[in-house]
C-alpha cells in the first residue's frame, strides 16, 4: 500500500502563533444547524446554466456525462495544467466576511460499506477536478471534496475552479475524480450537473468569496456522497482553527497524488484565513477540514484553498453565514 506523504507545518509557525496568544477553538462539535441572525452582504449567489462540453453540447443526461468521461483520458488528466492562484484586478473591491451568528456545523456522512478504505491523511471524499477554460481552450486541474447534503450529490471547491471571475465565464468539460492517483480513478468520474458561486466572485473576482458548490450527476445510479462519503460544513468559527488541508498541489508529485497539511490557521488582514502549507497550483478548491477523522477520512469543511501568498502561506475565504446560505440553496438540488 502506498503511504501518502504529508506536509507538516514548521514548529516555528506553531510557536509564533502561541506567542501571539492564538489558541485553537474548542474541538467539540457545534450544534448541528446552529442559527444565524442575518445573512451578510455579498451572500448572493448564482447557479449556472447546464454545464457544457467544450464543443458547446450540454451535459444534460447520464449519456452526456459518460461522453465526458471518455474525453478525460489518462493522458489528458496527466497533462492538465494545475490551476494557479486566482487572478484579481488591481483595486477590485474585496469583501471581508466575519461571524454574523453562532458557529454551526452540518454532519458528515460515510460512504457505502466496503467502499471507503482511508489511508493515513488521505480521503476518498477528496478528489481532483479536471476542466477546460473557454477563454483559452486549455485543460486545467483543481481539487474539490464531497459535501454531505440532502441531495448526496454535492461538492465544494474554489470559485475560480468553476468560473473565470471578472471577464470570464463558466468552465467546460468539468469532472471530478475522487481519490485520484496517478491516472487511476478508483471510483470513476462524476460530471458536473450545476455550479453555484458568489455573484461578487463572478463580477469582480472577490477573493473573500472564492467558493463554489457543484451538484454532480450520479454515476451508474450511484450518488457521490453515498459512494465516497461526504464532509460536513462549518461556518462562523474562530479564524484560529486546527485543520487538515487536503488536495493535489502541482508542486508535490506533480499533482498526481493527494497531499495533506496539518496545522493551525490564523487571520489575514483582508478577512480571510491562512496556513503555511506551501501548496501550489492544483490544490485550489481543496478542503480545510476541522475535526478530521483519520479512521474514515472525513471532517467538516471550514475553508477551501484559494491562493498562495509569499512565504508559502495558503489562503482561504472565511466561511460565514453566506457560505451556509449557499449550502442551503444548492444542497437539495438533484
CSV table of C-alpha atoms in Angstrom, one decimal:
chain,number,residue,atom,x,y,z
A,1,UNK,CA,0.0,0.0,0.0
A,2,UNK,CA,1.4,3.4,-1.0
A,3,UNK,CA,1.9,5.6,2.0
A,4,UNK,CA,0.8,9.2,1.3
A,5,UNK,CA,3.3,11.9,2.0
A,6,UNK,CA,2.2,14.8,4.0
A,7,UNK,CA,3.4,18.3,4.7
A,8,UNK,CA,3.7,19.3,8.4
A,9,UNK,CA,3.9,22.9,9.5
A,10,UNK,CA,7.2,24.1,10.9
A,11,UNK,CA,7.4,24.2,14.7
A,12,UNK,CA,8.4,27.9,14.4
A,13,UNK,CA,5.0,28.7,13.0
A,14,UNK,CA,3.2,27.0,15.9
A,15,UNK,CA,5.5,28.8,18.3
A,16,UNK,CA,4.7,32.1,16.6
A,17,UNK,CA,1.0,31.5,17.0
A,18,UNK,CA,1.4,30.5,20.6
A,19,UNK,CA,3.4,33.7,21.3
A,20,UNK,CA,0.7,35.7,19.7
A,21,UNK,CA,-1.8,34.2,22.1
A,22,UNK,CA,-3.6,32.3,19.4
A,23,UNK,CA,-5.2,29.1,20.7
A,24,UNK,CA,-7.4,26.5,18.8
A,25,UNK,CA,-11.1,26.8,19.3
A,26,UNK,CA,-12.9,24.1,21.3
A,27,UNK,CA,-12.7,20.8,19.5
A,28,UNK,CA,-16.2,19.7,20.5
A,29,UNK,CA,-18.9,19.7,17.7
A,30,UNK,CA,-21.1,22.8,17.4
A,31,UNK,CA,-24.8,22.2,17.4
A,32,UNK,CA,-25.9,21.0,14.0
A,33,UNK,CA,-27.7,23.7,12.1
A,34,UNK,CA,-26.9,26.4,14.6
A,35,UNK,CA,-28.9,29.5,13.6
A,36,UNK,CA,-27.6,32.8,12.1
A,37,UNK,CA,-29.1,36.2,12.8
A,38,UNK,CA,-28.7,37.6,9.3
A,39,UNK,CA,-27.0,36.7,6.1
A,40,UNK,CA,-24.2,39.2,5.4
A,41,UNK,CA,-23.5,41.4,2.5
A,42,UNK,CA,-22.1,39.6,-0.5
A,43,UNK,CA,-24.2,36.5,0.1
A,44,UNK,CA,-26.0,36.5,-3.2
A,45,UNK,CA,-25.1,33.5,-5.4
A,46,UNK,CA,-25.8,32.4,-9.0
A,47,UNK,CA,-26.5,28.9,-10.2
A,48,UNK,CA,-25.0,28.2,-13.7
A,49,UNK,CA,-26.9,27.1,-16.7
A,50,UNK,CA,-26.4,23.4,-17.6
A,51,UNK,CA,-22.7,22.7,-17.8
A,52,UNK,CA,-21.3,22.1,-21.2
A,53,UNK,CA,-18.6,20.3,-23.1
A,54,UNK,CA,-16.0,22.4,-24.8
A,55,UNK,CA,-17.9,21.7,-28.0
A,56,UNK,CA,-20.9,23.6,-26.6
A,57,UNK,CA,-23.0,20.4,-26.2
A,58,UNK,CA,-24.9,20.4,-22.8
A,59,UNK,CA,-24.0,17.8,-20.1
A,60,UNK,CA,-27.7,17.2,-19.6
A,61,UNK,CA,-28.0,13.4,-19.3
A,62,UNK,CA,-26.1,10.3,-18.0
A,63,UNK,CA,-25.2,9.6,-21.6
A,64,UNK,CA,-23.6,13.1,-21.9
A,65,UNK,CA,-21.8,12.5,-18.6
A,66,UNK,CA,-20.4,9.2,-20.0
A,67,UNK,CA,-19.2,11.0,-23.1
A,68,UNK,CA,-17.4,13.5,-20.9
A,69,UNK,CA,-15.7,10.6,-19.0
A,70,UNK,CA,-14.4,9.3,-22.3
A,71,UNK,CA,-12.9,12.7,-23.1
A,72,UNK,CA,-10.8,12.6,-20.0
A,73,UNK,CA,-8.3,10.0,-21.0
A,74,UNK,CA,-5.4,9.3,-18.6
A,75,UNK,CA,-3.2,11.3,-20.9
A,76,UNK,CA,-5.4,14.4,-20.8
A,77,UNK,CA,-5.6,14.1,-17.0
A,78,UNK,CA,-1.8,13.9,-16.6
A,79,UNK,CA,-1.3,16.8,-18.9
A,80,UNK,CA,-3.9,19.1,-17.3
A,81,UNK,CA,-2.3,22.3,-16.0
A,82,UNK,CA,-2.5,22.8,-12.2
A,83,UNK,CA,-4.7,26.0,-12.0
A,84,UNK,CA,-2.6,28.8,-10.5
A,85,UNK,CA,-3.8,31.3,-7.9
A,86,UNK,CA,-6.9,33.2,-8.8
A,87,UNK,CA,-6.3,36.5,-10.7
A,88,UNK,CA,-7.7,39.6,-9.2
A,89,UNK,CA,-7.9,43.0,-10.9
A,90,UNK,CA,-5.9,45.8,-9.2
A,91,UNK,CA,-8.1,47.8,-6.9
A,92,UNK,CA,-11.0,45.4,-7.1
A,93,UNK,CA,-13.3,45.5,-4.1
A,94,UNK,CA,-12.9,42.6,-1.7
A,95,UNK,CA,-15.4,41.6,0.9
A,96,UNK,CA,-14.3,41.0,4.5
A,97,UNK,CA,-16.6,38.3,5.9
A,98,UNK,CA,-16.8,37.7,9.6
A,99,UNK,CA,-19.1,35.8,12.0
A,100,UNK,CA,-22.6,37.1,11.9
A,101,UNK,CA,-24.2,34.4,14.1
A,102,UNK,CA,-23.3,31.4,16.2
A,103,UNK,CA,-20.9,28.8,14.9
A,104,UNK,CA,-22.6,25.8,13.3
A,105,UNK,CA,-21.8,22.6,11.5
A,106,UNK,CA,-23.6,20.1,9.4
A,107,UNK,CA,-22.8,16.4,9.8
A,108,UNK,CA,-20.6,14.3,7.6
A,109,UNK,CA,-21.8,11.0,6.1
A,110,UNK,CA,-19.9,7.8,5.5
A,111,UNK,CA,-20.0,6.1,2.1
A,112,UNK,CA,-21.4,2.7,1.4
A,113,UNK,CA,-19.9,-0.2,3.4
A,114,UNK,CA,-16.8,-1.7,2.0
A,115,UNK,CA,-16.1,1.2,-0.5
A,116,UNK,CA,-14.1,3.6,1.6
A,117,UNK,CA,-10.8,2.4,2.9
A,118,UNK,CA,-8.9,5.5,4.0
A,119,UNK,CA,-5.2,5.7,4.2
A,120,UNK,CA,-3.3,7.9,6.7
A,121,UNK,CA,-4.1,11.6,5.7
A,122,UNK,CA,-5.9,10.5,2.6
A,123,UNK,CA,-9.6,10.7,2.0
A,124,UNK,CA,-11.9,9.1,-0.6
A,125,UNK,CA,-14.1,12.2,-0.1
A,126,UNK,CA,-11.4,14.4,-1.6
A,127,UNK,CA,-10.5,14.3,-5.3
A,128,UNK,CA,-9.1,16.0,-8.3
A,129,UNK,CA,-11.1,18.2,-10.7
A,130,UNK,CA,-10.5,18.5,-14.4
A,131,UNK,CA,-12.0,21.1,-16.8
A,132,UNK,CA,-11.4,23.2,-19.9
A,133,UNK,CA,-11.2,27.0,-19.6
A,134,UNK,CA,-13.2,28.5,-22.6
A,135,UNK,CA,-11.0,31.7,-22.5
A,136,UNK,CA,-8.0,29.8,-24.0
A,137,UNK,CA,-9.2,26.2,-24.7
A,138,UNK,CA,-6.6,24.7,-22.3
A,139,UNK,CA,-7.2,21.9,-19.8
A,140,UNK,CA,-6.7,22.6,-16.1
A,141,UNK,CA,-6.8,20.8,-12.8
A,142,UNK,CA,-8.1,21.8,-9.3
A,143,UNK,CA,-9.1,20.0,-6.1
A,144,UNK,CA,-12.5,19.5,-4.5
A,145,UNK,CA,-14.3,17.4,-1.9
A,146,UNK,CA,-17.7,15.8,-1.4
A,147,UNK,CA,-20.1,17.6,0.9
A,148,UNK,CA,-22.9,15.9,2.7
A,149,UNK,CA,-26.3,17.4,1.9
A,150,UNK,CA,-29.8,16.4,1.2
A,151,UNK,CA,-29.1,15.6,-2.4
A,152,UNK,CA,-26.0,13.5,-1.7
A,153,UNK,CA,-24.7,14.8,-5.0
A,154,UNK,CA,-22.7,17.9,-4.0
A,155,UNK,CA,-19.1,19.0,-4.0
A,156,UNK,CA,-17.3,22.1,-2.6
A,157,UNK,CA,-14.4,23.8,-4.3
A,158,UNK,CA,-13.0,27.3,-5.1
A,159,UNK,CA,-15.0,29.8,-7.2
A,160,UNK,CA,-12.2,30.1,-9.7
A,161,UNK,CA,-12.4,26.4,-10.4
A,162,UNK,CA,-15.9,26.7,-11.8
A,163,UNK,CA,-15.9,30.3,-13.2
A,164,UNK,CA,-13.2,32.6,-14.5
A,165,UNK,CA,-14.3,35.6,-12.4
A,166,UNK,CA,-14.4,39.1,-13.7
A,167,UNK,CA,-14.4,39.0,-17.5
A,168,UNK,CA,-14.6,35.1,-17.5
A,169,UNK,CA,-17.3,32.5,-17.8
A,170,UNK,CA,-18.3,29.0,-16.6
A,171,UNK,CA,-15.7,26.3,-17.2
A,172,UNK,CA,-16.5,23.4,-19.5
A,173,UNK,CA,-15.7,19.6,-19.6
A,174,UNK,CA,-15.9,19.7,-15.8
A,175,UNK,CA,-15.5,16.4,-14.0
A,176,UNK,CA,-14.4,15.2,-10.5
A,177,UNK,CA,-12.3,12.1,-9.8
A,178,UNK,CA,-12.4,11.1,-6.1
A,179,UNK,CA,-9.1,9.9,-4.6
A,180,UNK,CA,-7.4,10.2,-8.0
A,181,UNK,CA,-3.9,8.6,-8.0
A,182,UNK,CA,-1.5,9.0,-10.9
A,183,UNK,CA,-4.2,8.4,-13.6
A,184,UNK,CA,-6.2,5.8,-11.6
A,185,UNK,CA,-9.8,6.7,-10.8
A,186,UNK,CA,-10.9,4.1,-8.2
A,187,UNK,CA,-14.5,5.5,-8.0
A,188,UNK,CA,-14.8,6.7,-11.6
A,189,UNK,CA,-15.6,10.3,-12.5
A,190,UNK,CA,-18.6,12.4,-11.6
A,191,UNK,CA,-19.6,15.1,-14.2
A,192,UNK,CA,-21.0,18.5,-13.1
A,193,UNK,CA,-24.7,19.0,-13.3
A,194,UNK,CA,-24.9,22.5,-11.9
A,195,UNK,CA,-22.4,25.1,-10.5
A,196,UNK,CA,-23.1,27.8,-7.9
A,197,UNK,CA,-20.8,30.6,-6.8
A,198,UNK,CA,-21.0,34.1,-5.4
A,199,UNK,CA,-22.0,37.0,-7.6
A,200,UNK,CA,-19.1,39.0,-6.3
A,201,UNK,CA,-16.7,36.3,-7.5
A,202,UNK,CA,-18.3,36.4,-10.9
A,203,UNK,CA,-18.4,40.2,-11.2
A,204,UNK,CA,-15.2,41.2,-9.5
A,205,UNK,CA,-13.0,38.1,-8.7
A,206,UNK,CA,-13.7,38.8,-5.0
A,207,UNK,CA,-11.2,36.6,-3.1
A,208,UNK,CA,-13.3,36.9,0.0
A,209,UNK,CA,-15.9,34.9,-1.8
A,210,UNK,CA,-13.8,32.4,-3.8
A,211,UNK,CA,-16.1,29.5,-3.0
A,212,UNK,CA,-18.3,27.3,-5.2
A,213,UNK,CA,-20.6,24.3,-4.7
A,214,UNK,CA,-21.2,21.8,-7.5
A,215,UNK,CA,-24.1,19.4,-8.0
A,216,UNK,CA,-22.9,16.2,-9.8
A,217,UNK,CA,-24.5,13.6,-12.0
A,218,UNK,CA,-24.9,10.2,-10.3
A,219,UNK,CA,-22.5,7.6,-11.8
A,220,UNK,CA,-24.3,4.3,-12.8
A,221,UNK,CA,-27.1,5.3,-10.5
A,222,UNK,CA,-24.8,6.0,-7.5
A,223,UNK,CA,-24.6,9.4,-5.9
A,224,UNK,CA,-21.1,10.7,-4.9
A,225,UNK,CA,-21.7,11.0,-1.1
A,226,UNK,CA,-23.2,7.5,-1.0
A,227,UNK,CA,-20.1,6.2,-2.7
A,228,UNK,CA,-17.2,8.0,-1.1
A,229,UNK,CA,-18.8,9.7,2.0
A,230,UNK,CA,-19.1,13.4,2.3
A,231,UNK,CA,-17.7,16.0,4.7
A,232,UNK,CA,-19.8,18.3,6.9
A,233,UNK,CA,-19.7,22.1,6.6
A,234,UNK,CA,-18.6,24.5,9.4
A,235,UNK,CA,-19.2,28.3,9.5
A,236,UNK,CA,-18.8,31.3,11.9
A,237,UNK,CA,-15.9,29.6,13.8
A,238,UNK,CA,-12.9,31.4,15.1
A,239,UNK,CA,-10.2,32.2,12.4
A,240,UNK,CA,-7.8,30.2,14.6
A,241,UNK,CA,-8.6,26.5,13.9
A,242,UNK,CA,-6.6,23.3,13.9
A,243,UNK,CA,-7.2,22.0,10.4
A,244,UNK,CA,-6.2,19.3,7.9
A,245,UNK,CA,-5.8,20.8,4.4
A,246,UNK,CA,-6.1,18.3,1.5
A,247,UNK,CA,-5.7,18.5,-2.2
A,248,UNK,CA,-3.5,17.9,-5.3
A,249,UNK,CA,-0.8,20.6,-5.3
A,250,UNK,CA,1.2,20.7,-8.6
A,251,UNK,CA,4.4,21.3,-6.6
A,252,UNK,CA,4.1,17.9,-4.9
A,253,UNK,CA,4.4,14.8,-7.0
A,254,UNK,CA,3.3,16.9,-10.0
A,255,UNK,CA,-0.3,16.8,-8.6
A,256,UNK,CA,-0.6,13.1,-9.2
A,257,UNK,CA,-1.2,12.1,-5.5
A,258,UNK,CA,-3.3,13.5,-2.8
A,259,UNK,CA,-1.4,15.5,-0.1
A,260,UNK,CA,-2.3,16.7,3.3
A,261,UNK,CA,-1.0,19.5,5.6
A,262,UNK,CA,-1.9,19.8,9.2
A,263,UNK,CA,-1.6,22.9,11.4
A,264,UNK,CA,-3.4,25.9,12.8
A,265,UNK,CA,-4.9,28.8,10.7
A,266,UNK,CA,-4.7,32.5,11.5
A,267,UNK,CA,-6.5,35.6,10.4
A,268,UNK,CA,-5.5,37.7,7.4
A,269,UNK,CA,-6.0,41.4,7.4
A,270,UNK,CA,-8.4,41.2,4.4
A,271,UNK,CA,-10.7,39.0,6.4
A,272,UNK,CA,-9.6,35.6,5.0
A,273,UNK,CA,-7.7,32.9,6.8
A,274,UNK,CA,-4.3,31.4,6.1
A,275,UNK,CA,-2.0,28.5,6.9
A,276,UNK,CA,1.7,27.9,5.8
A,277,UNK,CA,1.4,24.7,3.7
A,278,UNK,CA,3.2,26.0,0.5
A,279,UNK,CA,0.7,24.1,-1.7
A,280,UNK,CA,0.9,25.3,-5.3
A,281,UNK,CA,-1.5,25.4,-8.2
A,282,UNK,CA,-3.8,22.4,-8.5
A,283,UNK,CA,-4.6,22.5,-4.8
A,284,UNK,CA,-7.2,25.2,-5.4
A,285,UNK,CA,-10.6,24.2,-4.1
A,286,UNK,CA,-9.1,21.5,-1.7
A,287,UNK,CA,-10.9,21.4,1.7
A,288,UNK,CA,-9.7,22.9,5.0
A,289,UNK,CA,-11.1,20.4,7.5
A,290,UNK,CA,-11.9,20.9,11.1
A,291,UNK,CA,-12.0,17.7,13.3
A,292,UNK,CA,-10.6,15.5,10.6
A,293,UNK,CA,-11.1,11.8,11.4
A,294,UNK,CA,-8.4,9.6,10.0
A,295,UNK,CA,-10.4,6.5,10.6
A,296,UNK,CA,-12.9,7.4,8.0
A,297,UNK,CA,-11.2,10.3,6.1
A,298,UNK,CA,-14.0,12.8,7.0
A,299,UNK,CA,-14.2,16.2,8.7
A,300,UNK,CA,-16.0,19.5,8.5
A,301,UNK,CA,-15.1,21.9,5.7
A,302,UNK,CA,-14.1,25.2,7.2
A,303,UNK,CA,-12.3,26.7,4.2
A,304,UNK,CA,-11.4,26.0,0.5
A,305,UNK,CA,-8.0,26.6,-0.9
A,306,UNK,CA,-7.9,29.8,-2.8
A,307,UNK,CA,-4.4,31.4,-3.2
A,308,UNK,CA,-0.7,31.1,-2.4
A,309,UNK,CA,0.9,34.2,-0.9
A,310,UNK,CA,4.6,34.8,-0.3
A,311,UNK,CA,6.4,32.7,2.3
A,312,UNK,CA,4.3,29.6,1.5
A,313,UNK,CA,1.1,31.0,3.1
A,314,UNK,CA,-2.0,29.5,1.5
A,315,UNK,CA,-5.3,31.4,1.9
A,316,UNK,CA,-9.0,30.6,2.0
A,317,UNK,CA,-12.2,32.7,2.1
A,318,UNK,CA,-13.7,32.8,5.6
A,319,UNK,CA,-16.8,30.6,6.0
A,320,UNK,CA,-19.6,32.7,7.4
A,321,UNK,CA,-23.4,32.7,7.0
A,322,UNK,CA,-23.1,33.5,3.3
A,323,UNK,CA,-21.4,30.1,2.7
A,324,UNK,CA,-24.1,28.4,4.8
A,325,UNK,CA,-26.7,30.2,2.6
A,326,UNK,CA,-25.0,28.8,-0.5
A,327,UNK,CA,-25.2,25.3,1.0
A,328,UNK,CA,-28.9,25.8,1.8
A,329,UNK,CA,-29.6,27.0,-1.8
A,330,UNK,CA,-27.7,24.2,-3.6
A,331,UNK,CA,-27.7,21.3,-1.1
A,332,UNK,CA,-31.1,19.9,-2.2
A,333,UNK,CA,-30.6,20.3,-6.0
A,334,UNK,CA,-30.7,16.9,-7.7
